[in-house]
Short mmCIF file of C-alpha atoms in Angstrom, two decimals:
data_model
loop_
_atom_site.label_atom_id
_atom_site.label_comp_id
_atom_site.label_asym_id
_atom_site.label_seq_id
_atom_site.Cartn_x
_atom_site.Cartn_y
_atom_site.Cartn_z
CA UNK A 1 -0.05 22.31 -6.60
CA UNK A 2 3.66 23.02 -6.58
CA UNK A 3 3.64 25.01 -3.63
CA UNK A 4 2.04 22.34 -1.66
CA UNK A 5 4.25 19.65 -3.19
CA UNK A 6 7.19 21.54 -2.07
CA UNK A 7 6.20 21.76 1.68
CA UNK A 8 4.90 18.36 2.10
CA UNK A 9 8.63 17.20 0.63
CA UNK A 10 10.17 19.68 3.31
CA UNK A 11 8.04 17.83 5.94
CA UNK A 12 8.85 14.59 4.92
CA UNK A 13 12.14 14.87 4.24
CA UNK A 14 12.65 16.62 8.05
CA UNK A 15 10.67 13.29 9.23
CA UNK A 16 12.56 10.72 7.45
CA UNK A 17 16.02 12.25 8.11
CA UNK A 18 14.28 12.15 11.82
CA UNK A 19 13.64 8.22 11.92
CA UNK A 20 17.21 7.73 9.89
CA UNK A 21 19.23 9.54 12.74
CA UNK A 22 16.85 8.86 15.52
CA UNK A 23 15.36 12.51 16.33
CA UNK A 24 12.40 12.35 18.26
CA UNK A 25 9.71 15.21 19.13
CA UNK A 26 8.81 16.24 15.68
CA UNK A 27 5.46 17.68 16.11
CA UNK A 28 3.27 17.46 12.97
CA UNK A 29 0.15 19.71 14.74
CA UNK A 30 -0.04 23.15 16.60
CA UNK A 31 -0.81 22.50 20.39
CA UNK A 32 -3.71 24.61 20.22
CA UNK A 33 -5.73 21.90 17.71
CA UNK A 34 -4.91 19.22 20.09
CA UNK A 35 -8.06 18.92 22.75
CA UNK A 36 -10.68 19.76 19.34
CA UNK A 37 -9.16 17.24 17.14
CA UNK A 38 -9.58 14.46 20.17
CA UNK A 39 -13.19 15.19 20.40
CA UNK A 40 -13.71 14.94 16.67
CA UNK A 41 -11.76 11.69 16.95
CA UNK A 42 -13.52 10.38 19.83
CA UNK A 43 -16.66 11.03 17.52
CA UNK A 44 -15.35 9.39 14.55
CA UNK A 45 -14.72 6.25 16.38
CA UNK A 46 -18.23 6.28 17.85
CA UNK A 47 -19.45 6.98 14.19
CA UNK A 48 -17.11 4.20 12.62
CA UNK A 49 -18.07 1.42 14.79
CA UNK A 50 -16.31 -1.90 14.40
CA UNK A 51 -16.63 -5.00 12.13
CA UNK A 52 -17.42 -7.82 14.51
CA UNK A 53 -15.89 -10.71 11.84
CA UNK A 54 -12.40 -11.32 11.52
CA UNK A 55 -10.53 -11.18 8.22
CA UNK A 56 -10.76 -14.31 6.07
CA UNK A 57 -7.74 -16.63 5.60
CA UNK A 58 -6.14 -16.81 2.62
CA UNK A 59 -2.99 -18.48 3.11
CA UNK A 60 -2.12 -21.63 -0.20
CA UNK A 61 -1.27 -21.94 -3.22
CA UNK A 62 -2.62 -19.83 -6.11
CA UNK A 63 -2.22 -20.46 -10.18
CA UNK A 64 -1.83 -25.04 -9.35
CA UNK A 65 -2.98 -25.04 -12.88
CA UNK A 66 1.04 -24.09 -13.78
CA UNK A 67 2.73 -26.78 -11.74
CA UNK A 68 2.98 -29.40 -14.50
CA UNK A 69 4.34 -31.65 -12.46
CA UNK A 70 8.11 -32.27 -13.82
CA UNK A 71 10.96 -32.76 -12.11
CA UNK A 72 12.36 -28.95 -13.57
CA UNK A 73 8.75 -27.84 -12.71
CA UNK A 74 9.48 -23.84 -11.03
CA UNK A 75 8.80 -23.55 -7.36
CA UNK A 76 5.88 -21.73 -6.00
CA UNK A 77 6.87 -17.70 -5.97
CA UNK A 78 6.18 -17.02 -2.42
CA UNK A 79 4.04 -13.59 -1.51
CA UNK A 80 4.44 -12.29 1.62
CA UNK A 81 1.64 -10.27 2.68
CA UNK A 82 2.50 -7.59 5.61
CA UNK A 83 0.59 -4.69 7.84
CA UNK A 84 -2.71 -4.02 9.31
CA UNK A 85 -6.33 -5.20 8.21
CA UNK A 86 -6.07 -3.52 5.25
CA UNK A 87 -3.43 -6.29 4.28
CA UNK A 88 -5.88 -8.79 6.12
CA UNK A 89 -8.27 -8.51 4.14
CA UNK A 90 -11.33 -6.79 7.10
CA UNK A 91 -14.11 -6.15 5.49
CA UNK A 92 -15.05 -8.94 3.25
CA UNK A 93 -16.35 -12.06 3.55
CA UNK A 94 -14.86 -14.84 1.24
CA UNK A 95 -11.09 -15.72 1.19
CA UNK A 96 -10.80 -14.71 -2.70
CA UNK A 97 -11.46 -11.28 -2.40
CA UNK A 98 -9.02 -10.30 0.07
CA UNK A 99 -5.77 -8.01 -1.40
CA UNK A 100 -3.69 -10.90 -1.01
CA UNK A 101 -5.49 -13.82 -2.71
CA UNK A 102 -6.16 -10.58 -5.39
CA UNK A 103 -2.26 -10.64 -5.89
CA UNK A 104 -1.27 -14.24 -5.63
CA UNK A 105 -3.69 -15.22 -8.13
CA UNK A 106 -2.98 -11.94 -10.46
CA UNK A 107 1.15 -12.73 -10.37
CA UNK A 108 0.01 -16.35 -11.04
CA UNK A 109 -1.16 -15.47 -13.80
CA UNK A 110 1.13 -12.90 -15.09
CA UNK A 111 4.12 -14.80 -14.43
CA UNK A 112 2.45 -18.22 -14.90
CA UNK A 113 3.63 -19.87 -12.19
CA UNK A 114 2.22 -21.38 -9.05
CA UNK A 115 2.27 -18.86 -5.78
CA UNK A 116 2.24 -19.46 -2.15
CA UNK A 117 0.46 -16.65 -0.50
CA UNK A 118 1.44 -16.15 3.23
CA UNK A 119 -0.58 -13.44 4.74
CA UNK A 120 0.96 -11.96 7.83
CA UNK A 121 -0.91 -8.92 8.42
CA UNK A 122 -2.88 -8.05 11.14
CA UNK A 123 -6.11 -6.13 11.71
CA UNK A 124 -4.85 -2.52 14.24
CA UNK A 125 -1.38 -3.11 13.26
CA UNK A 126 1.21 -0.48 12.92
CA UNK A 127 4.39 0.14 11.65
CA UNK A 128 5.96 -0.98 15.10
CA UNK A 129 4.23 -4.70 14.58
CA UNK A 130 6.17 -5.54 11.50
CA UNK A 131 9.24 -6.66 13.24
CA UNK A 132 6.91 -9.40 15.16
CA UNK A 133 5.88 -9.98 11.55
CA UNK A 134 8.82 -10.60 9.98
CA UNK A 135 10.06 -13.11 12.35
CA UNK A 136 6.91 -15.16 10.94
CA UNK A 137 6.66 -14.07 7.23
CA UNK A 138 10.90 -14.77 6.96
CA UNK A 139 10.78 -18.87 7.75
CA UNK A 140 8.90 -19.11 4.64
CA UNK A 141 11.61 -17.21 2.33
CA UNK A 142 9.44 -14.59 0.42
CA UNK A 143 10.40 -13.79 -2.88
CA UNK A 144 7.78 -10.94 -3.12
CA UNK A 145 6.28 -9.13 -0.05
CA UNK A 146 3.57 -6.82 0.06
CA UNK A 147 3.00 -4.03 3.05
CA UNK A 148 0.03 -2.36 3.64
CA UNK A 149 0.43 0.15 6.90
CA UNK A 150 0.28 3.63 8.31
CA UNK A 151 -3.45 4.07 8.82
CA UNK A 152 -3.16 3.12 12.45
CA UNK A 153 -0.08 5.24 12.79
CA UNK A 154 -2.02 8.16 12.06
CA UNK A 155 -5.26 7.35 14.47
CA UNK A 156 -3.01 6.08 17.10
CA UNK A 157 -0.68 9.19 16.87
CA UNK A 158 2.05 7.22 16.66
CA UNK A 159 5.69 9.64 16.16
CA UNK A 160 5.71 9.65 13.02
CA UNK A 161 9.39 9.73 12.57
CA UNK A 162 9.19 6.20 14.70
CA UNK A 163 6.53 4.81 12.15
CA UNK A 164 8.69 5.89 8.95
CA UNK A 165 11.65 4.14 10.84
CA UNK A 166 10.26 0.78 11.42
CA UNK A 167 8.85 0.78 8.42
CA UNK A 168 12.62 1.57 6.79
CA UNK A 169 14.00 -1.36 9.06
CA UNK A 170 11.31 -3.82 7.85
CA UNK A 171 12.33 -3.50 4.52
CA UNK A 172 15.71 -3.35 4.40
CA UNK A 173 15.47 -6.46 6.49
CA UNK A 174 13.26 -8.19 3.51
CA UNK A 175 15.90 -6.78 1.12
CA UNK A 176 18.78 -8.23 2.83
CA UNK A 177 17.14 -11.59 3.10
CA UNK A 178 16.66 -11.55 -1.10
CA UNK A 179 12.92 -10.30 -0.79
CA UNK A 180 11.54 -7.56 -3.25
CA UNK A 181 9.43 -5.54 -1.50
CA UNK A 182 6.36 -2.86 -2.60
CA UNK A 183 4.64 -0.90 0.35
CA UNK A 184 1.10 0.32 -0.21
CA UNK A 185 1.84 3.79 1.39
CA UNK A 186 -0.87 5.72 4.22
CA UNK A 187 -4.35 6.09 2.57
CA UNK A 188 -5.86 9.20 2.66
CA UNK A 189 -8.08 9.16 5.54
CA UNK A 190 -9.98 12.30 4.61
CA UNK A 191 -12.23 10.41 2.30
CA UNK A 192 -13.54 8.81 5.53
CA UNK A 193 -17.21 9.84 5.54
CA UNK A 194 -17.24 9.70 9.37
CA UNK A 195 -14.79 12.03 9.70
CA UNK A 196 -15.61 15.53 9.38
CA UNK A 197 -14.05 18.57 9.36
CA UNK A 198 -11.66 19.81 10.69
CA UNK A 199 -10.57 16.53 11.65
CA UNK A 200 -11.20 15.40 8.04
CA UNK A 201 -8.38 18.59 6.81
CA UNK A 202 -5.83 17.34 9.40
CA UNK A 203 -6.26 13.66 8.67
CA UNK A 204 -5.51 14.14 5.04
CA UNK A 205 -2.45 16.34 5.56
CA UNK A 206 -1.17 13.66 8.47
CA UNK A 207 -2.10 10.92 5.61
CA UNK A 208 -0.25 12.00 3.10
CA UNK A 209 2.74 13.72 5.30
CA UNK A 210 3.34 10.19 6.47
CA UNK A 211 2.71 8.92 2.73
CA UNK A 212 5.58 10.81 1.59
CA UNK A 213 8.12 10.18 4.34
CA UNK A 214 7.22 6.31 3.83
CA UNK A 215 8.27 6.54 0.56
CA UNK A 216 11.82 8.30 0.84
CA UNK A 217 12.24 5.42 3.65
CA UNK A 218 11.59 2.79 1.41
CA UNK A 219 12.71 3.50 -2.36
CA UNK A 220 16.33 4.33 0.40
CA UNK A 221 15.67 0.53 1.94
CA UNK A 222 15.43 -1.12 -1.36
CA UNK A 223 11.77 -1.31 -2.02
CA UNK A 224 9.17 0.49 -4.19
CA UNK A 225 5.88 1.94 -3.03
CA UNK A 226 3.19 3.02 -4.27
CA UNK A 227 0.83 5.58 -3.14
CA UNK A 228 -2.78 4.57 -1.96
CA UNK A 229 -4.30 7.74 -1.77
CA UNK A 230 -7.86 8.04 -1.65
CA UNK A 231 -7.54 4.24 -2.04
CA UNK A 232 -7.00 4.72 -5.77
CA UNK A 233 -9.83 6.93 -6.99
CA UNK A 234 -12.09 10.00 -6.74
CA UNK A 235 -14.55 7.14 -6.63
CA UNK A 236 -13.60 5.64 -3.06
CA UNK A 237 -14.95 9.30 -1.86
CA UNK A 238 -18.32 9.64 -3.85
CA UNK A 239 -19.14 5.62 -4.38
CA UNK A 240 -20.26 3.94 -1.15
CA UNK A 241 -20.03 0.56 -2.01
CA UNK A 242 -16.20 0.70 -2.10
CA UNK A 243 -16.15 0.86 1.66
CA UNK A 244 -17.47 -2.01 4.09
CA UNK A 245 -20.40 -1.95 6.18
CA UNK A 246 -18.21 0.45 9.03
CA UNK A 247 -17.57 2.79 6.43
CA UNK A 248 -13.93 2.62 6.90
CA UNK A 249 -12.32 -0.45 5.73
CA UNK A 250 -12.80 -1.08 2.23
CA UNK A 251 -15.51 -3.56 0.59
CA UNK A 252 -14.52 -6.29 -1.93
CA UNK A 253 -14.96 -3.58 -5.02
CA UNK A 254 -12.15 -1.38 -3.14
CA UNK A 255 -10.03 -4.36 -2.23
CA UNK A 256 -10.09 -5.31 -5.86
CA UNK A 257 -9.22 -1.63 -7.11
CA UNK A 258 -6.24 -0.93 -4.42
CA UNK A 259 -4.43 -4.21 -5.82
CA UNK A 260 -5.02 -3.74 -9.31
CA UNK A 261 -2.89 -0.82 -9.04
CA UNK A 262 -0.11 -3.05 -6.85
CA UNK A 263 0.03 -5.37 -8.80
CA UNK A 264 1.88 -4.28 -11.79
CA UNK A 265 4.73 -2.78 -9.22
CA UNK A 266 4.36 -6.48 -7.81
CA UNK A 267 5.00 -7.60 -10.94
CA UNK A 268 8.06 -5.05 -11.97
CA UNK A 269 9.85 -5.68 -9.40
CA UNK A 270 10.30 -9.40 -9.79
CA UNK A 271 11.23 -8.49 -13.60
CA UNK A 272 7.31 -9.29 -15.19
CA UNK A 273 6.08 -6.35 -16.46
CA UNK A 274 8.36 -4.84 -19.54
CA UNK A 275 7.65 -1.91 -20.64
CA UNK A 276 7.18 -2.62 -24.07
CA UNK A 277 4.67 -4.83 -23.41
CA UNK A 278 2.86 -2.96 -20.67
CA UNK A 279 3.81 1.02 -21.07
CA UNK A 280 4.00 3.09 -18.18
CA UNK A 281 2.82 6.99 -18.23
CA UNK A 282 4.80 9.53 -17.08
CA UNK A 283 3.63 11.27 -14.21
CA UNK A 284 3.17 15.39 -15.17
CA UNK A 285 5.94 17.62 -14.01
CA UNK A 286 8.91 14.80 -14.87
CA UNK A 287 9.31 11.35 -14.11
CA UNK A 288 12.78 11.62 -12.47
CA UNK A 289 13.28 13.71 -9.17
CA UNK A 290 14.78 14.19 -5.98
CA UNK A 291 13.52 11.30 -3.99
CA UNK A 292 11.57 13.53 -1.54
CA UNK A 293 9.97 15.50 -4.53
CA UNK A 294 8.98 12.36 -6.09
CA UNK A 295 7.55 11.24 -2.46
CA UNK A 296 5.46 13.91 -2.47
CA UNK A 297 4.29 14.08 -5.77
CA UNK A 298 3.16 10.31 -5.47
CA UNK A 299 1.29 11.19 -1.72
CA UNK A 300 -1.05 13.57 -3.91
CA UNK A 301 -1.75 11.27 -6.85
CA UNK A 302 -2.71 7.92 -5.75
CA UNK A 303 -1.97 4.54 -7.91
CA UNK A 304 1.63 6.23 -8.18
CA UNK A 305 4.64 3.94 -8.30
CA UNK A 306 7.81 5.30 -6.95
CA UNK A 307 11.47 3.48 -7.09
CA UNK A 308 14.96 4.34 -6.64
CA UNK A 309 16.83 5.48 -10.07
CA UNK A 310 20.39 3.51 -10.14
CA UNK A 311 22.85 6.31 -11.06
CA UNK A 312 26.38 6.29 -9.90
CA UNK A 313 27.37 8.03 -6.65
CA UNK A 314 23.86 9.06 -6.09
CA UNK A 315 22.76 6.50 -3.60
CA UNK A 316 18.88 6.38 -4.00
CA UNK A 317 18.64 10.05 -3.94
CA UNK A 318 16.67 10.16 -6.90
CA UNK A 319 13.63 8.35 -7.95
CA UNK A 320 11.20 7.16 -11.01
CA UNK A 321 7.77 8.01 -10.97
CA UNK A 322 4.87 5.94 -12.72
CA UNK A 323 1.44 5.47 -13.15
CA UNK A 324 1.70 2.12 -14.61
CA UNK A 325 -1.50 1.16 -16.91
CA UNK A 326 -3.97 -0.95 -15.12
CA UNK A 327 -5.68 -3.64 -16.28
CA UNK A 328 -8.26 -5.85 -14.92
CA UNK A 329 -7.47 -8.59 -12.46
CA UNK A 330 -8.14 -12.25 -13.85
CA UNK A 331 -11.49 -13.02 -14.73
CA UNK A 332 -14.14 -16.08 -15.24
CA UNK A 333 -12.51 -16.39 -18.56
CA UNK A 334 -8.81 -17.40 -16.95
CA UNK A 335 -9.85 -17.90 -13.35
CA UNK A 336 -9.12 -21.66 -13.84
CA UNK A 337 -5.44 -20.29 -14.42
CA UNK A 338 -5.24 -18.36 -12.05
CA UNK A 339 -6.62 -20.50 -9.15
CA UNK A 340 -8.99 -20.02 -6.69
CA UNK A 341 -8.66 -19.05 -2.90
CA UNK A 342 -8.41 -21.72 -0.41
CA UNK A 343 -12.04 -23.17 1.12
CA UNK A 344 -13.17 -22.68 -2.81
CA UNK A 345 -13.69 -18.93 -3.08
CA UNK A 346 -13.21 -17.39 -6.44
CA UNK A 347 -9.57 -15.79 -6.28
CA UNK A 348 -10.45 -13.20 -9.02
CA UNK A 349 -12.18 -9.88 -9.54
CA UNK A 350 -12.58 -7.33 -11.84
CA UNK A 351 -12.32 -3.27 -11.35
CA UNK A 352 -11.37 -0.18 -12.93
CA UNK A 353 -9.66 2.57 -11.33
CA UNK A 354 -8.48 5.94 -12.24
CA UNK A 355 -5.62 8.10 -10.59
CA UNK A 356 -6.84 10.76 -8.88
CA UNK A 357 -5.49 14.46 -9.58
CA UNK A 358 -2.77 15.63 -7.44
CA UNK A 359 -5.07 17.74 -5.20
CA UNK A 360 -3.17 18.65 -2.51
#
């Protein structure tokens, strides 16, 4: 809805300017919903639970069947994985179907050429972890990193304007150091089934609030983003089997839908998916805007890519919007391409996924 559009680009413009020019005490909620919505969340937890096993490793080399071997044979790409356990991987069980073996072995295979995953991402990390992050993820010179964060922002009630700046400062710090950089944006945590109203209404707005002023920090860092939503479908909120056993993180089938729709940005921004060979849809309502309109278009649609538009004298003030098309990761038919996870797990997956309608 426009109206709705409009305010949540107010808000997020107010917060970003906030973490650009160090404001602090930008209040997102009314005082009066503050004592209900920490019962609800102190019920939410107790509903949630917690995985007991840690996230899988998936840290090598993805695609081998590219390195030929020769002396003018191309360097591994190296992926940088960054964030919280949605990065990890928490929730599955084998190496391969984490988001970042999902990736390395997808841009293997669309740029056919060996890549060196290095996952860096944390489970409960927030926006004010990737600094100690970088300082690991750096050494190894990405070419390509990936963040996944905000989530724990939001439960942790973390200032927003604080999140949206460290988040700014991680990536222009990637940028500077020759790094492209893509940042899965806050999911919408009002398709958590757990969570119930009202909590569920203010956890959504707080999502996708934070969701929009990621994304004018970002596309004005360098990077690209693109919006998670509702995890990428209507079908993360009526399918259980997209979430994991706590009902919260998702399961291999979500992991698998959330990077299909990185990877073509992935890919784009290291100059491997042309248009003409892989078309992108406009987005309804224009595909060029002010880069806080375009942030909060893409909070309400998820699988939405949004990245600066280079026009002279206008900074990154204004930004493309896309919903690029989405294909299926690499399957049994080219997995031998593509590679498989370290400790032998299958690095490939198939999914389909649908944007979901702006329903703000």
């Amino acid at each position: 809805m426009p109206g709705a559009r409009d305010s949540r680009a107010r808000v997020a413009r107010r917060i970003a300017t906030a973490a650009a020019y160090g404001g602090g005490g930008l209040g997102l909620l009314g005082v009066g919903l503050v004592g209900l919505l920490l019962t609800e969340s102190k019920l939410a937890i107790q509903a949630i639970g917690a995985l007991e096993t840690l996230p899988p490793r998936a840290d090598g080399i993805y695609g081998e069947a590219f390195a030929d071997g020769s002396a003018t044979a191309q360097a591994p790409l190296v992926l940088a994985v960054l964030g919280d356990s949605t990065g990890a991987g928490l929730g599955v069980a084998r190496a391969g179907e984490t988001p970042g073996a999902l990736l390395a072995a997808g841009l293997a295979s669309v740029a056919e050429r060996p890549v060196r995953l290095v996952n860096v991402a944390r489970s409960g990390g927030r926006s004010a972890d990737l600094s100690g992050q970088l300082e690991q993820a750096l050494p190894h010179h990405p070419d390509i990193a990936v963040i996944m964060v905000g989530a724990n922002d939001v439960t942790r009630h973390s200032p927003a304007q604080l999140a949206v700046r460290q988040l700014g400062e991680a990536v222009a710090a990637l940028h500077a150091n020759g790094c492209e950089v893509v940042v899965g944006t806050c999911p919408d945590l009002g398709t958590i089934k757990p969570v119930r109203p009202p909590l569920r209404w203010v956890a959504r707005r707080l999502s996708r609030q934070l969701a929009a002023a990621q994304t004018i920090a970002v596309v004005e860092a360098g990077g690209r983003t693109v919006s998670l939503g509702s995890l990428l479908g209507p079908e993360f909120a009526a399918r259980p089997e997209m979430f994991a056993a706590d009902r919260y993180h998702p399961s291999a089938q979500g992991y698998a839908t959330a990077a299909m729709a990185v990877l073509p940005s992935v890919c784009a921004a290291l100059g491997l998916w042309p248009q003409e060979e892989r078309p992108a849809t406009a987005v309804p309502g224009g595909t060029v805007l002010p880069v806080a309109m375009a942030a909060a278009a893409a909070a309400g649609r998820a699988g939405t890519e949004v990245a600066a538009v280079p026009a002279e004298g206008a900074g990154r003030r204004w930004a493309q919007l896309r919903n690029r098309l989405r294909t299926g990761l690499p399957g049994p038919e080219n997995g031998k391409k593509a590679g498989t996870a370290p400790g032998g797990a299958s690095g490939n997956t198939s999914a389909s996924s649908h944007p979901a309608a702006d329903d703000a």
